[in-house]
Tab-separated table of C-alpha atoms in Angstrom:
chain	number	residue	atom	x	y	z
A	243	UNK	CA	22.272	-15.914	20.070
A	244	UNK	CA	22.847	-17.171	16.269
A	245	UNK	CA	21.112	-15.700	13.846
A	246	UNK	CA	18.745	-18.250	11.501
A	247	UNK	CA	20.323	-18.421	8.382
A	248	UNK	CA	16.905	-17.387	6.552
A	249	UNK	CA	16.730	-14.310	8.780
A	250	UNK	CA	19.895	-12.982	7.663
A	251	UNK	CA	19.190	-13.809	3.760
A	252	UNK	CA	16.134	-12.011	4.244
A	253	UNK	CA	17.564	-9.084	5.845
A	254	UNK	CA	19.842	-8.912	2.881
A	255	UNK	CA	17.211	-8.810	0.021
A	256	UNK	CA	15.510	-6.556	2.038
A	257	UNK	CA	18.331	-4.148	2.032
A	258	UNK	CA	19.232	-4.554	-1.650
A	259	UNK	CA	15.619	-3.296	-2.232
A	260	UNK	CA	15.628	-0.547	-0.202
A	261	UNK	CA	19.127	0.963	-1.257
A	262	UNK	CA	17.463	0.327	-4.675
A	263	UNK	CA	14.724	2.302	-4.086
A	264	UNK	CA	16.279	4.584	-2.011
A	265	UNK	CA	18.543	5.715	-5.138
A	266	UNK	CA	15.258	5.773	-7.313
A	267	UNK	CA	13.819	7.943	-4.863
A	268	UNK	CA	16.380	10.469	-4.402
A	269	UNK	CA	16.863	10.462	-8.559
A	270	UNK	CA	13.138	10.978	-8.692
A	271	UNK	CA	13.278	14.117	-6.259
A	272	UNK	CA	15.795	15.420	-8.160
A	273	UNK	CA	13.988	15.258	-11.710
A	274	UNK	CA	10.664	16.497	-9.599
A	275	UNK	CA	12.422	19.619	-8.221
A	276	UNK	CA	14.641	20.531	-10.912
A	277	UNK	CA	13.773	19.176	-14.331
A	278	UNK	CA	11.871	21.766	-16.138
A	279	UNK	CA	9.313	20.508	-19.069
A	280	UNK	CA	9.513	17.187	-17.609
A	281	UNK	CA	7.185	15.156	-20.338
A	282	UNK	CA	5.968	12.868	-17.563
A	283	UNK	CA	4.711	15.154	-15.615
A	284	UNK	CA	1.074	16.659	-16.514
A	285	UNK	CA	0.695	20.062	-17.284
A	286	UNK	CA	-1.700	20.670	-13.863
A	287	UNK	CA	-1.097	23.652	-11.304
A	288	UNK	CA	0.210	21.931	-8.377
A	289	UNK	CA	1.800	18.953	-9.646
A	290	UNK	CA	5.643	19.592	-9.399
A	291	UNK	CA	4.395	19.974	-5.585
A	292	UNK	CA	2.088	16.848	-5.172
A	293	UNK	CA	5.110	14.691	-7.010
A	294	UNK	CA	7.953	15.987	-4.437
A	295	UNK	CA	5.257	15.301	-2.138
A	296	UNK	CA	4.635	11.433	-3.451
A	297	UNK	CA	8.322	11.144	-3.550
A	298	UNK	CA	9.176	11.720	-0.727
A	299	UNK	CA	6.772	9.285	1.302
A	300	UNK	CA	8.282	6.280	-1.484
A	301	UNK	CA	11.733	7.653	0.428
A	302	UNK	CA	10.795	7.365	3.570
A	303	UNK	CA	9.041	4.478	3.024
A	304	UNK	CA	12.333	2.701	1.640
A	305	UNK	CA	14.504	4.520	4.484
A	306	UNK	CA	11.797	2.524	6.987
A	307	UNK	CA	12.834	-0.735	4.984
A	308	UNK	CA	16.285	-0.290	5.620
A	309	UNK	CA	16.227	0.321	8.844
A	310	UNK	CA	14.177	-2.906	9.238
A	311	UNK	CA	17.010	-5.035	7.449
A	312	UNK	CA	19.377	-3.585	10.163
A	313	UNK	CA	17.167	-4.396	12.920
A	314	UNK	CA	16.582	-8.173	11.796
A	315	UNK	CA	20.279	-8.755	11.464
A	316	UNK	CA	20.390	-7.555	15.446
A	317	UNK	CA	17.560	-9.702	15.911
A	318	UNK	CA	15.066	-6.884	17.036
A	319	UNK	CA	11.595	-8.432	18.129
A	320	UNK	CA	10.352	-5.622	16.252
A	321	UNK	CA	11.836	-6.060	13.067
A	322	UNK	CA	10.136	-9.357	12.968
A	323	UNK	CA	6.975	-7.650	12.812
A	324	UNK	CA	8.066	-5.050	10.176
A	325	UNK	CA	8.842	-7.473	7.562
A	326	UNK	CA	5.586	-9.307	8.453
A	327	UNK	CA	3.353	-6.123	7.396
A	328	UNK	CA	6.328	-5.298	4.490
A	329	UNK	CA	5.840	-8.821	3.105
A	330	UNK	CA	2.531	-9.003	3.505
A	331	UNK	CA	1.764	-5.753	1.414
A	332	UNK	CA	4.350	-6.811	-0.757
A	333	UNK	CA	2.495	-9.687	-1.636
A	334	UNK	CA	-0.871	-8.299	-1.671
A	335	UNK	CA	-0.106	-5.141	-4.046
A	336	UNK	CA	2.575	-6.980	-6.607
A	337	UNK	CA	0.135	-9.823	-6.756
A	338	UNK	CA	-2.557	-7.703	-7.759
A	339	UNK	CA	-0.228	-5.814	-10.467
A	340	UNK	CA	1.071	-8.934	-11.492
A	341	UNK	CA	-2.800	-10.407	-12.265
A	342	UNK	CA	-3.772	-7.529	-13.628
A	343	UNK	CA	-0.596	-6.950	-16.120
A	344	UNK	CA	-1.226	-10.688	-17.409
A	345	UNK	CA	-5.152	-10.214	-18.246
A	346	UNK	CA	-4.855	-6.472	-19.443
A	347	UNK	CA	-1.962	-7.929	-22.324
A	348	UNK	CA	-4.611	-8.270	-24.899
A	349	UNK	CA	-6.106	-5.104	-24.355
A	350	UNK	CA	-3.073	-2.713	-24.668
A	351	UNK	CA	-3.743	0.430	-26.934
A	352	UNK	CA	-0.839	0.125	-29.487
A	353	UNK	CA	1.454	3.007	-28.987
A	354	UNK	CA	3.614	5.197	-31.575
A	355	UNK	CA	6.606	3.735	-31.724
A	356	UNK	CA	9.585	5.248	-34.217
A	357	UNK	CA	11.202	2.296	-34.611
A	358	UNK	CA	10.697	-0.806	-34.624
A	359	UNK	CA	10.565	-2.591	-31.174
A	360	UNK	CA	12.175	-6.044	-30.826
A	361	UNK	CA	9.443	-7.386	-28.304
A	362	UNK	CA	5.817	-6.778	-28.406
A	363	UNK	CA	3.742	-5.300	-26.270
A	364	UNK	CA	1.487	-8.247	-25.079
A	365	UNK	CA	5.267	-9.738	-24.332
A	366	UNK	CA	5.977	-6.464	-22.548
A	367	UNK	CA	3.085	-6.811	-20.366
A	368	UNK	CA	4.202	-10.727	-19.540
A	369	UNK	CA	7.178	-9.918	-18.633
A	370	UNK	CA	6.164	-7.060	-16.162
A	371	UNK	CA	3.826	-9.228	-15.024
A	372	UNK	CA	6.232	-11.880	-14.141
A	373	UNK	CA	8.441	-9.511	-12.493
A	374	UNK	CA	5.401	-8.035	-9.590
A	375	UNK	CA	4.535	-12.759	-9.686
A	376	UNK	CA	8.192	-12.677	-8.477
A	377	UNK	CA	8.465	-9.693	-5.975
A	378	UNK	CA	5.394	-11.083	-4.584
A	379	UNK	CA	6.274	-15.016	-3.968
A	380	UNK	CA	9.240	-13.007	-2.243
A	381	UNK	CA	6.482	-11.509	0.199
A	382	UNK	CA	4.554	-14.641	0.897
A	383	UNK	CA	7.926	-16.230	1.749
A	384	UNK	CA	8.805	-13.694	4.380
A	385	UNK	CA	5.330	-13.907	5.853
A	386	UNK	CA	5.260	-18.180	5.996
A	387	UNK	CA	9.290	-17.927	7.091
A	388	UNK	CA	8.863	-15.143	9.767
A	389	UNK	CA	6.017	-17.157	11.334
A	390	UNK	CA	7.474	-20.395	12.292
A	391	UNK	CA	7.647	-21.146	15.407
A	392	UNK	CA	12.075	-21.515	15.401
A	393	UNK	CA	12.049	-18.212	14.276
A	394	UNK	CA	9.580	-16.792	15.955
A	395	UNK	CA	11.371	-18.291	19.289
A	396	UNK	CA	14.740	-17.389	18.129
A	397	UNK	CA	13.607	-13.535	18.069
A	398	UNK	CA	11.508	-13.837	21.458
A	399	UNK	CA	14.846	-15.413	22.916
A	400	UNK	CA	16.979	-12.443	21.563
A	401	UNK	CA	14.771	-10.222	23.298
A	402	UNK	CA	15.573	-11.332	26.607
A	403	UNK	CA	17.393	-8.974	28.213
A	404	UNK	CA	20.228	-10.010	31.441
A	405	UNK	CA	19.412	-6.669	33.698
A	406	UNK	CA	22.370	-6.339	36.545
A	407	UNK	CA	21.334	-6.495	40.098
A	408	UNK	CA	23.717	-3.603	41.001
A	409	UNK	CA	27.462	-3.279	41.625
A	410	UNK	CA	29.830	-6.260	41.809
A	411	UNK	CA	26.599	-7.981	41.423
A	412	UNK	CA	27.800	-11.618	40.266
A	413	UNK	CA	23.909	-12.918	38.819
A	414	UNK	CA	21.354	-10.816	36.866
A	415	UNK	CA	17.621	-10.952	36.318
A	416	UNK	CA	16.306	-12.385	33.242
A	417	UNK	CA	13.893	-9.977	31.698
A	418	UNK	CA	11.838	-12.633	29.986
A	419	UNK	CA	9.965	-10.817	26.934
A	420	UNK	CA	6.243	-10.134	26.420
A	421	UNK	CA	4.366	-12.611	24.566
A	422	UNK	CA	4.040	-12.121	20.941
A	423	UNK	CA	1.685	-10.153	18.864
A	424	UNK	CA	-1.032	-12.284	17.801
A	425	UNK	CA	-1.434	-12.508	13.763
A	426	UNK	CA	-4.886	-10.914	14.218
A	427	UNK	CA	-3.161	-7.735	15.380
A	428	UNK	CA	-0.785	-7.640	12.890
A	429	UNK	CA	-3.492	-7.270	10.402
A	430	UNK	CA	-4.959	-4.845	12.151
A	431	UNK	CA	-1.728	-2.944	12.731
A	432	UNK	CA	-0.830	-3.123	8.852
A	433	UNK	CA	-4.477	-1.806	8.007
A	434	UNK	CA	-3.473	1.243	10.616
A	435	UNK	CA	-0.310	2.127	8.854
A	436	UNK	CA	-2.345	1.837	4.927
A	437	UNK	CA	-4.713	4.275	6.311
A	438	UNK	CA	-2.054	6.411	7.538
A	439	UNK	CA	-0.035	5.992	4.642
A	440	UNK	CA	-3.070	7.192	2.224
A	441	UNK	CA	-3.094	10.560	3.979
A	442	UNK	CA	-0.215	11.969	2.142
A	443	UNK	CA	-2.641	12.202	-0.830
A	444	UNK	CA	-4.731	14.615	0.497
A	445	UNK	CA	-2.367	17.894	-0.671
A	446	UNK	CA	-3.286	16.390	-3.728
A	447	UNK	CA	-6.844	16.677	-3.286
A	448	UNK	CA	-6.956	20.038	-1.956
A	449	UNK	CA	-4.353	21.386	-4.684
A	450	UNK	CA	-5.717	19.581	-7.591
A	451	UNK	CA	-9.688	20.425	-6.920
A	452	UNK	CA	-10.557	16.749	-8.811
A	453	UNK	CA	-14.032	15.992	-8.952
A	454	UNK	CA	-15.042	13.097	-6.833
A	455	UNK	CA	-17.499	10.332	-7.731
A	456	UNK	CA	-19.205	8.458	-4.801
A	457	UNK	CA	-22.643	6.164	-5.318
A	458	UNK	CA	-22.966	7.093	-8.713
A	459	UNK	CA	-23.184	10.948	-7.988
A	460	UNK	CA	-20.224	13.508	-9.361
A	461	UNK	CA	-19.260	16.062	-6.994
A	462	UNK	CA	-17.080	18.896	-7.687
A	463	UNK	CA	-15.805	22.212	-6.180
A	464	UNK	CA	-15.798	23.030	-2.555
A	465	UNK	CA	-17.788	20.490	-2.053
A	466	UNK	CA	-15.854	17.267	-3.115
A	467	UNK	CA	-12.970	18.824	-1.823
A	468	UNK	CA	-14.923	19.422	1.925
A	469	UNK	CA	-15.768	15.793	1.603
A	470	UNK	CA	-12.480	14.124	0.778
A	471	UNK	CA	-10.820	16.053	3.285
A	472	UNK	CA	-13.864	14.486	5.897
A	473	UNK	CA	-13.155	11.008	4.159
A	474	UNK	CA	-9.208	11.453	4.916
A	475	UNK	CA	-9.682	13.224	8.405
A	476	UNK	CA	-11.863	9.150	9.545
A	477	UNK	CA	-8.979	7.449	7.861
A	478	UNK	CA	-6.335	9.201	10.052
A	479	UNK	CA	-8.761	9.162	13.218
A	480	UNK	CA	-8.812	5.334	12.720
A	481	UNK	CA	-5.218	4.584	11.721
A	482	UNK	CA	-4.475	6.175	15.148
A	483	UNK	CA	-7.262	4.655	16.942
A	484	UNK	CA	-6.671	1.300	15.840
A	485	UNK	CA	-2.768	1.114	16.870
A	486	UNK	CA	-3.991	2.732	20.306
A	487	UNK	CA	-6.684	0.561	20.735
A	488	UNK	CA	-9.360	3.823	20.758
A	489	UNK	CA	-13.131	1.885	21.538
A	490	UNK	CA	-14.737	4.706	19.141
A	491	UNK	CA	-11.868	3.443	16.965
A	492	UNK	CA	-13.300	0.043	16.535
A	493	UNK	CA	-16.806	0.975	15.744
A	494	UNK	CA	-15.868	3.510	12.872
A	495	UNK	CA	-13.690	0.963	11.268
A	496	UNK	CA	-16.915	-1.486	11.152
A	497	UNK	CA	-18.679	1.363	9.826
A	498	UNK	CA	-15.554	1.880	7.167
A	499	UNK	CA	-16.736	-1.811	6.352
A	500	UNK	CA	-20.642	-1.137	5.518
A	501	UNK	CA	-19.530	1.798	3.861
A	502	UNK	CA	-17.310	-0.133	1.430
A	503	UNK	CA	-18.987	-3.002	1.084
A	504	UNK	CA	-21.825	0.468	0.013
A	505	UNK	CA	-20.044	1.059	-2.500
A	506	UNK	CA	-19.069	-2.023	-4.245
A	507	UNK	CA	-22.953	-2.433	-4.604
A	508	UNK	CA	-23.884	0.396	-6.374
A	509	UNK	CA	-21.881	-0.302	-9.253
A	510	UNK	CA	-24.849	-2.968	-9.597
A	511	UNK	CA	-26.924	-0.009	-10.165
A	512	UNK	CA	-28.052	0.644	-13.373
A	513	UNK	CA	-26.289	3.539	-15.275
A	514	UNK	CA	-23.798	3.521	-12.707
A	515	UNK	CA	-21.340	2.614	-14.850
A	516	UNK	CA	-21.748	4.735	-17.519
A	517	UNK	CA	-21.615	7.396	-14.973
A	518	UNK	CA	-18.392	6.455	-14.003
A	519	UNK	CA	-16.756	6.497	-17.887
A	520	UNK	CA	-17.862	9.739	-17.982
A	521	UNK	CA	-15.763	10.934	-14.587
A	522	UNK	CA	-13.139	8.939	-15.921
A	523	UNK	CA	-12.751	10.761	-19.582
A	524	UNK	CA	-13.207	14.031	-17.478
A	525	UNK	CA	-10.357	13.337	-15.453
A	526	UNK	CA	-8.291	12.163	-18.110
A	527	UNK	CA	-8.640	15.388	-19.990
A	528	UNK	CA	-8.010	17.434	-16.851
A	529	UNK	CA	-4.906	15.341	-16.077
A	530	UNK	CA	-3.713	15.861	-20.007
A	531	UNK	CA	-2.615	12.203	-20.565
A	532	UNK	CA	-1.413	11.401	-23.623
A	533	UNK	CA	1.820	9.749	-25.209
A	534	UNK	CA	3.948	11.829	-27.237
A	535	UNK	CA	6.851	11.299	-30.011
A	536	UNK	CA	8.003	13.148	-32.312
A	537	UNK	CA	5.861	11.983	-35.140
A	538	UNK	CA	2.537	11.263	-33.381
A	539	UNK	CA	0.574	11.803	-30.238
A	540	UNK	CA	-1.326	9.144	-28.712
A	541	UNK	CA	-4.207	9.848	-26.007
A	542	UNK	CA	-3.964	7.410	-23.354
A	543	UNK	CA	-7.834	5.452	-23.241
A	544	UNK	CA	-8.421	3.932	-19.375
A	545	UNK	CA	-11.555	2.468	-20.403
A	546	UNK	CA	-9.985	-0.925	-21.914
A	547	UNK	CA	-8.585	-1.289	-18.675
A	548	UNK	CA	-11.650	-0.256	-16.503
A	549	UNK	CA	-13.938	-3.134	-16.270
A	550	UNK	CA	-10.734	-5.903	-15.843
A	551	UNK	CA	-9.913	-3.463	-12.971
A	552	UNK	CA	-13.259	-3.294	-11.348
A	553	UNK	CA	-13.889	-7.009	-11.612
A	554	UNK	CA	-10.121	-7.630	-10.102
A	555	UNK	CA	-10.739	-4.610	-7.749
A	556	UNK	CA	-14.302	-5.903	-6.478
A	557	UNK	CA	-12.951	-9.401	-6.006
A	558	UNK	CA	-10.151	-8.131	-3.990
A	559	UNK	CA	-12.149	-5.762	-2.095
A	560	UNK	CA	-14.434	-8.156	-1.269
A	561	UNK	CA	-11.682	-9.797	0.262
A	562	UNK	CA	-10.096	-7.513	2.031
A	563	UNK	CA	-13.102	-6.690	3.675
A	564	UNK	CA	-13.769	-10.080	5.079
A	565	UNK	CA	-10.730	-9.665	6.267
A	566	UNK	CA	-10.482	-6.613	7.929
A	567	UNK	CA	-13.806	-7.023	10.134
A	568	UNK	CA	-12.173	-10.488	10.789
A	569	UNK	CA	-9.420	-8.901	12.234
A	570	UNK	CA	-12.091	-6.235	14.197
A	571	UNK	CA	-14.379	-9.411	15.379
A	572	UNK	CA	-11.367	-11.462	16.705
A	573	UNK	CA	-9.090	-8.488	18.786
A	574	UNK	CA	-12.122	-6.959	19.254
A	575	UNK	CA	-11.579	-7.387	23.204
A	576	UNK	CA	-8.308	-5.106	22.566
A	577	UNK	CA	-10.664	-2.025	22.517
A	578	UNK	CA	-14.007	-3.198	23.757
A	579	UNK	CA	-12.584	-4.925	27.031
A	580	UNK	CA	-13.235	-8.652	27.714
């Protein structure tokens, strides 16, 4: 069967950016392992270890992407569904960047600079921002193109398959595919492979010993490592729940809802806030970040960029939220029967 001329464009840009970051990956691995005094790197036990470790999930993630591009130029039902969750987390995340680049602009601590710089930084920030507004109209298109019904019936035709009756047989059986996966799964699927995804930060937890901050209370030690470990250990209990359709699966997932929705509301608390600056500044010293020349060191101050963040972050969570138990409410006969 022909492939749709948008399908194999697609499959294209999708392999440009993952040989792209393929190359960035592998580059990065090699400054992680084997650059010593690497100034981007923080001074913290553990690190040259939690950055191989970051690395390499980016690589595998870009490997997955290129592997999808091959599979969408052989038409692979599967594929289709790929780029779906790709382009929609593409959109999501660079959309978010992209906002949040745009507002942060006038906010910018001014950093050392040696010489002078031909473009300023509220230009600088425009221009990134522009860049994630771009990469993300790219994921909105795959996610309207890939759900048309032509395409959609061009893959589900592919995927019929001619099986031979036997020996000098001279007709075959049509195979004819399974129907489709509806778009409610696919969210549900993508929110599966985000939670797995997330669990390659937990070396990072256990190695780094950060304080964690949860309703307004700092905990530290044992003890916020114990309960990040618990937090990651539900995560990867419902990313694999969810994609096998687990019924216990469902009902901590809801639960992962109340919880978040939890914590968006006690930033409302009084004093909250201030709480939170205060496990902010104590991270940033622990993580050591600062800007350095060779005239002048600069300490890097989150807080300009904190409340933009929250406000963008609790708007978006909000969101995603509504979404997610969407997603539980409407498939919710995949794991609690009909």
């Amino acid at each position: 069967m022909r492939r749709p001329a948008g399908v194999v464009v697609a499959a294209v840009v999708l392999g440009l950016m993952a040989l792209m970051g393929i190359f960035g990956g592998l580059v990065s691995m090699g400054v992680s392992i084997f650059m010593q005094n690497n100034p981007a790197m923080p001074a913290v036990p553990g690190m040259r270890a939690v950055m191989v470790l970051v690395t390499g999930t980016t690589l595998c993630f870009f490997l997955f992407c290129g592997w999808t591009a091959i599979d969408l130029l052989r038409m692979r039902r599967w594929a289709r569904y790929s780029i779906l969750v790709i382009g929609g987390l593409e959109f999501f995340f660079c959309a978010l960047l992209s906002g949040f680049m745009i507002l942060i602009r006038n906010t910018a601590p001014a950093m050392p600079q040696t010489t002078p710089s031909p473009i300023g930084m509220q230009a600088m920030f425009i221009v990134i921002g522009a860049f994630y507004g771009i990469l993300s109209l790219m994921g909105a298109w795959w996610l309207v193109y890939f759900n048309l019904a032509p395409v959609r019936s061009a893959f589900a035709g592919a995927g019929q398959q001619v099986l031979e009756a036997g020996p000098g047989a001279s007709q075959g059986v049509v195979a004819q595919a399974p129907d489709g996966t509806p778009g409610w799964r696919i969210v549900i699927v993508a929110w599966a492979c985000l939670m797995l995804f997330s669990v390659v930060g937990l070396p990072m937890v256990v190695v780094m010993h950060l304080p964690v901050f949860l309703f307004g209370v700092v905990v530290r030690g044992t003890a916020g490592t114990t309960l990040m470990v618990a937090l990651y250990a539900l995560m990867l209990y419902m990313g694999i729940g969810l994609l096998k359709k687990w019924r216990a699966a469902w009902y901590a997932a809801l639960a992962w809802q109340v919880y978040t929705v939890a914590v968006f509301v006690s930033f409302l608390v009084p004093g909250v806030w201030a709480r939170l600056m205060a496990y902010e500044q104590e991270v940033q010293g622990r993580w050591g970040l600062a800007f350095t020349t060779p005239n002048a060191t600069a300490v890097i101050d989150e807080r300009p960029f904190m409340r933009i963040g929250m406000v963008i972050g609790g708007i978006v969570g909000v969101a995603i939220v509504a979404l997610f138990t969407i997603a539980l409410f409407k498939r919710r006969e995949d794991y609690l029967g009909a």
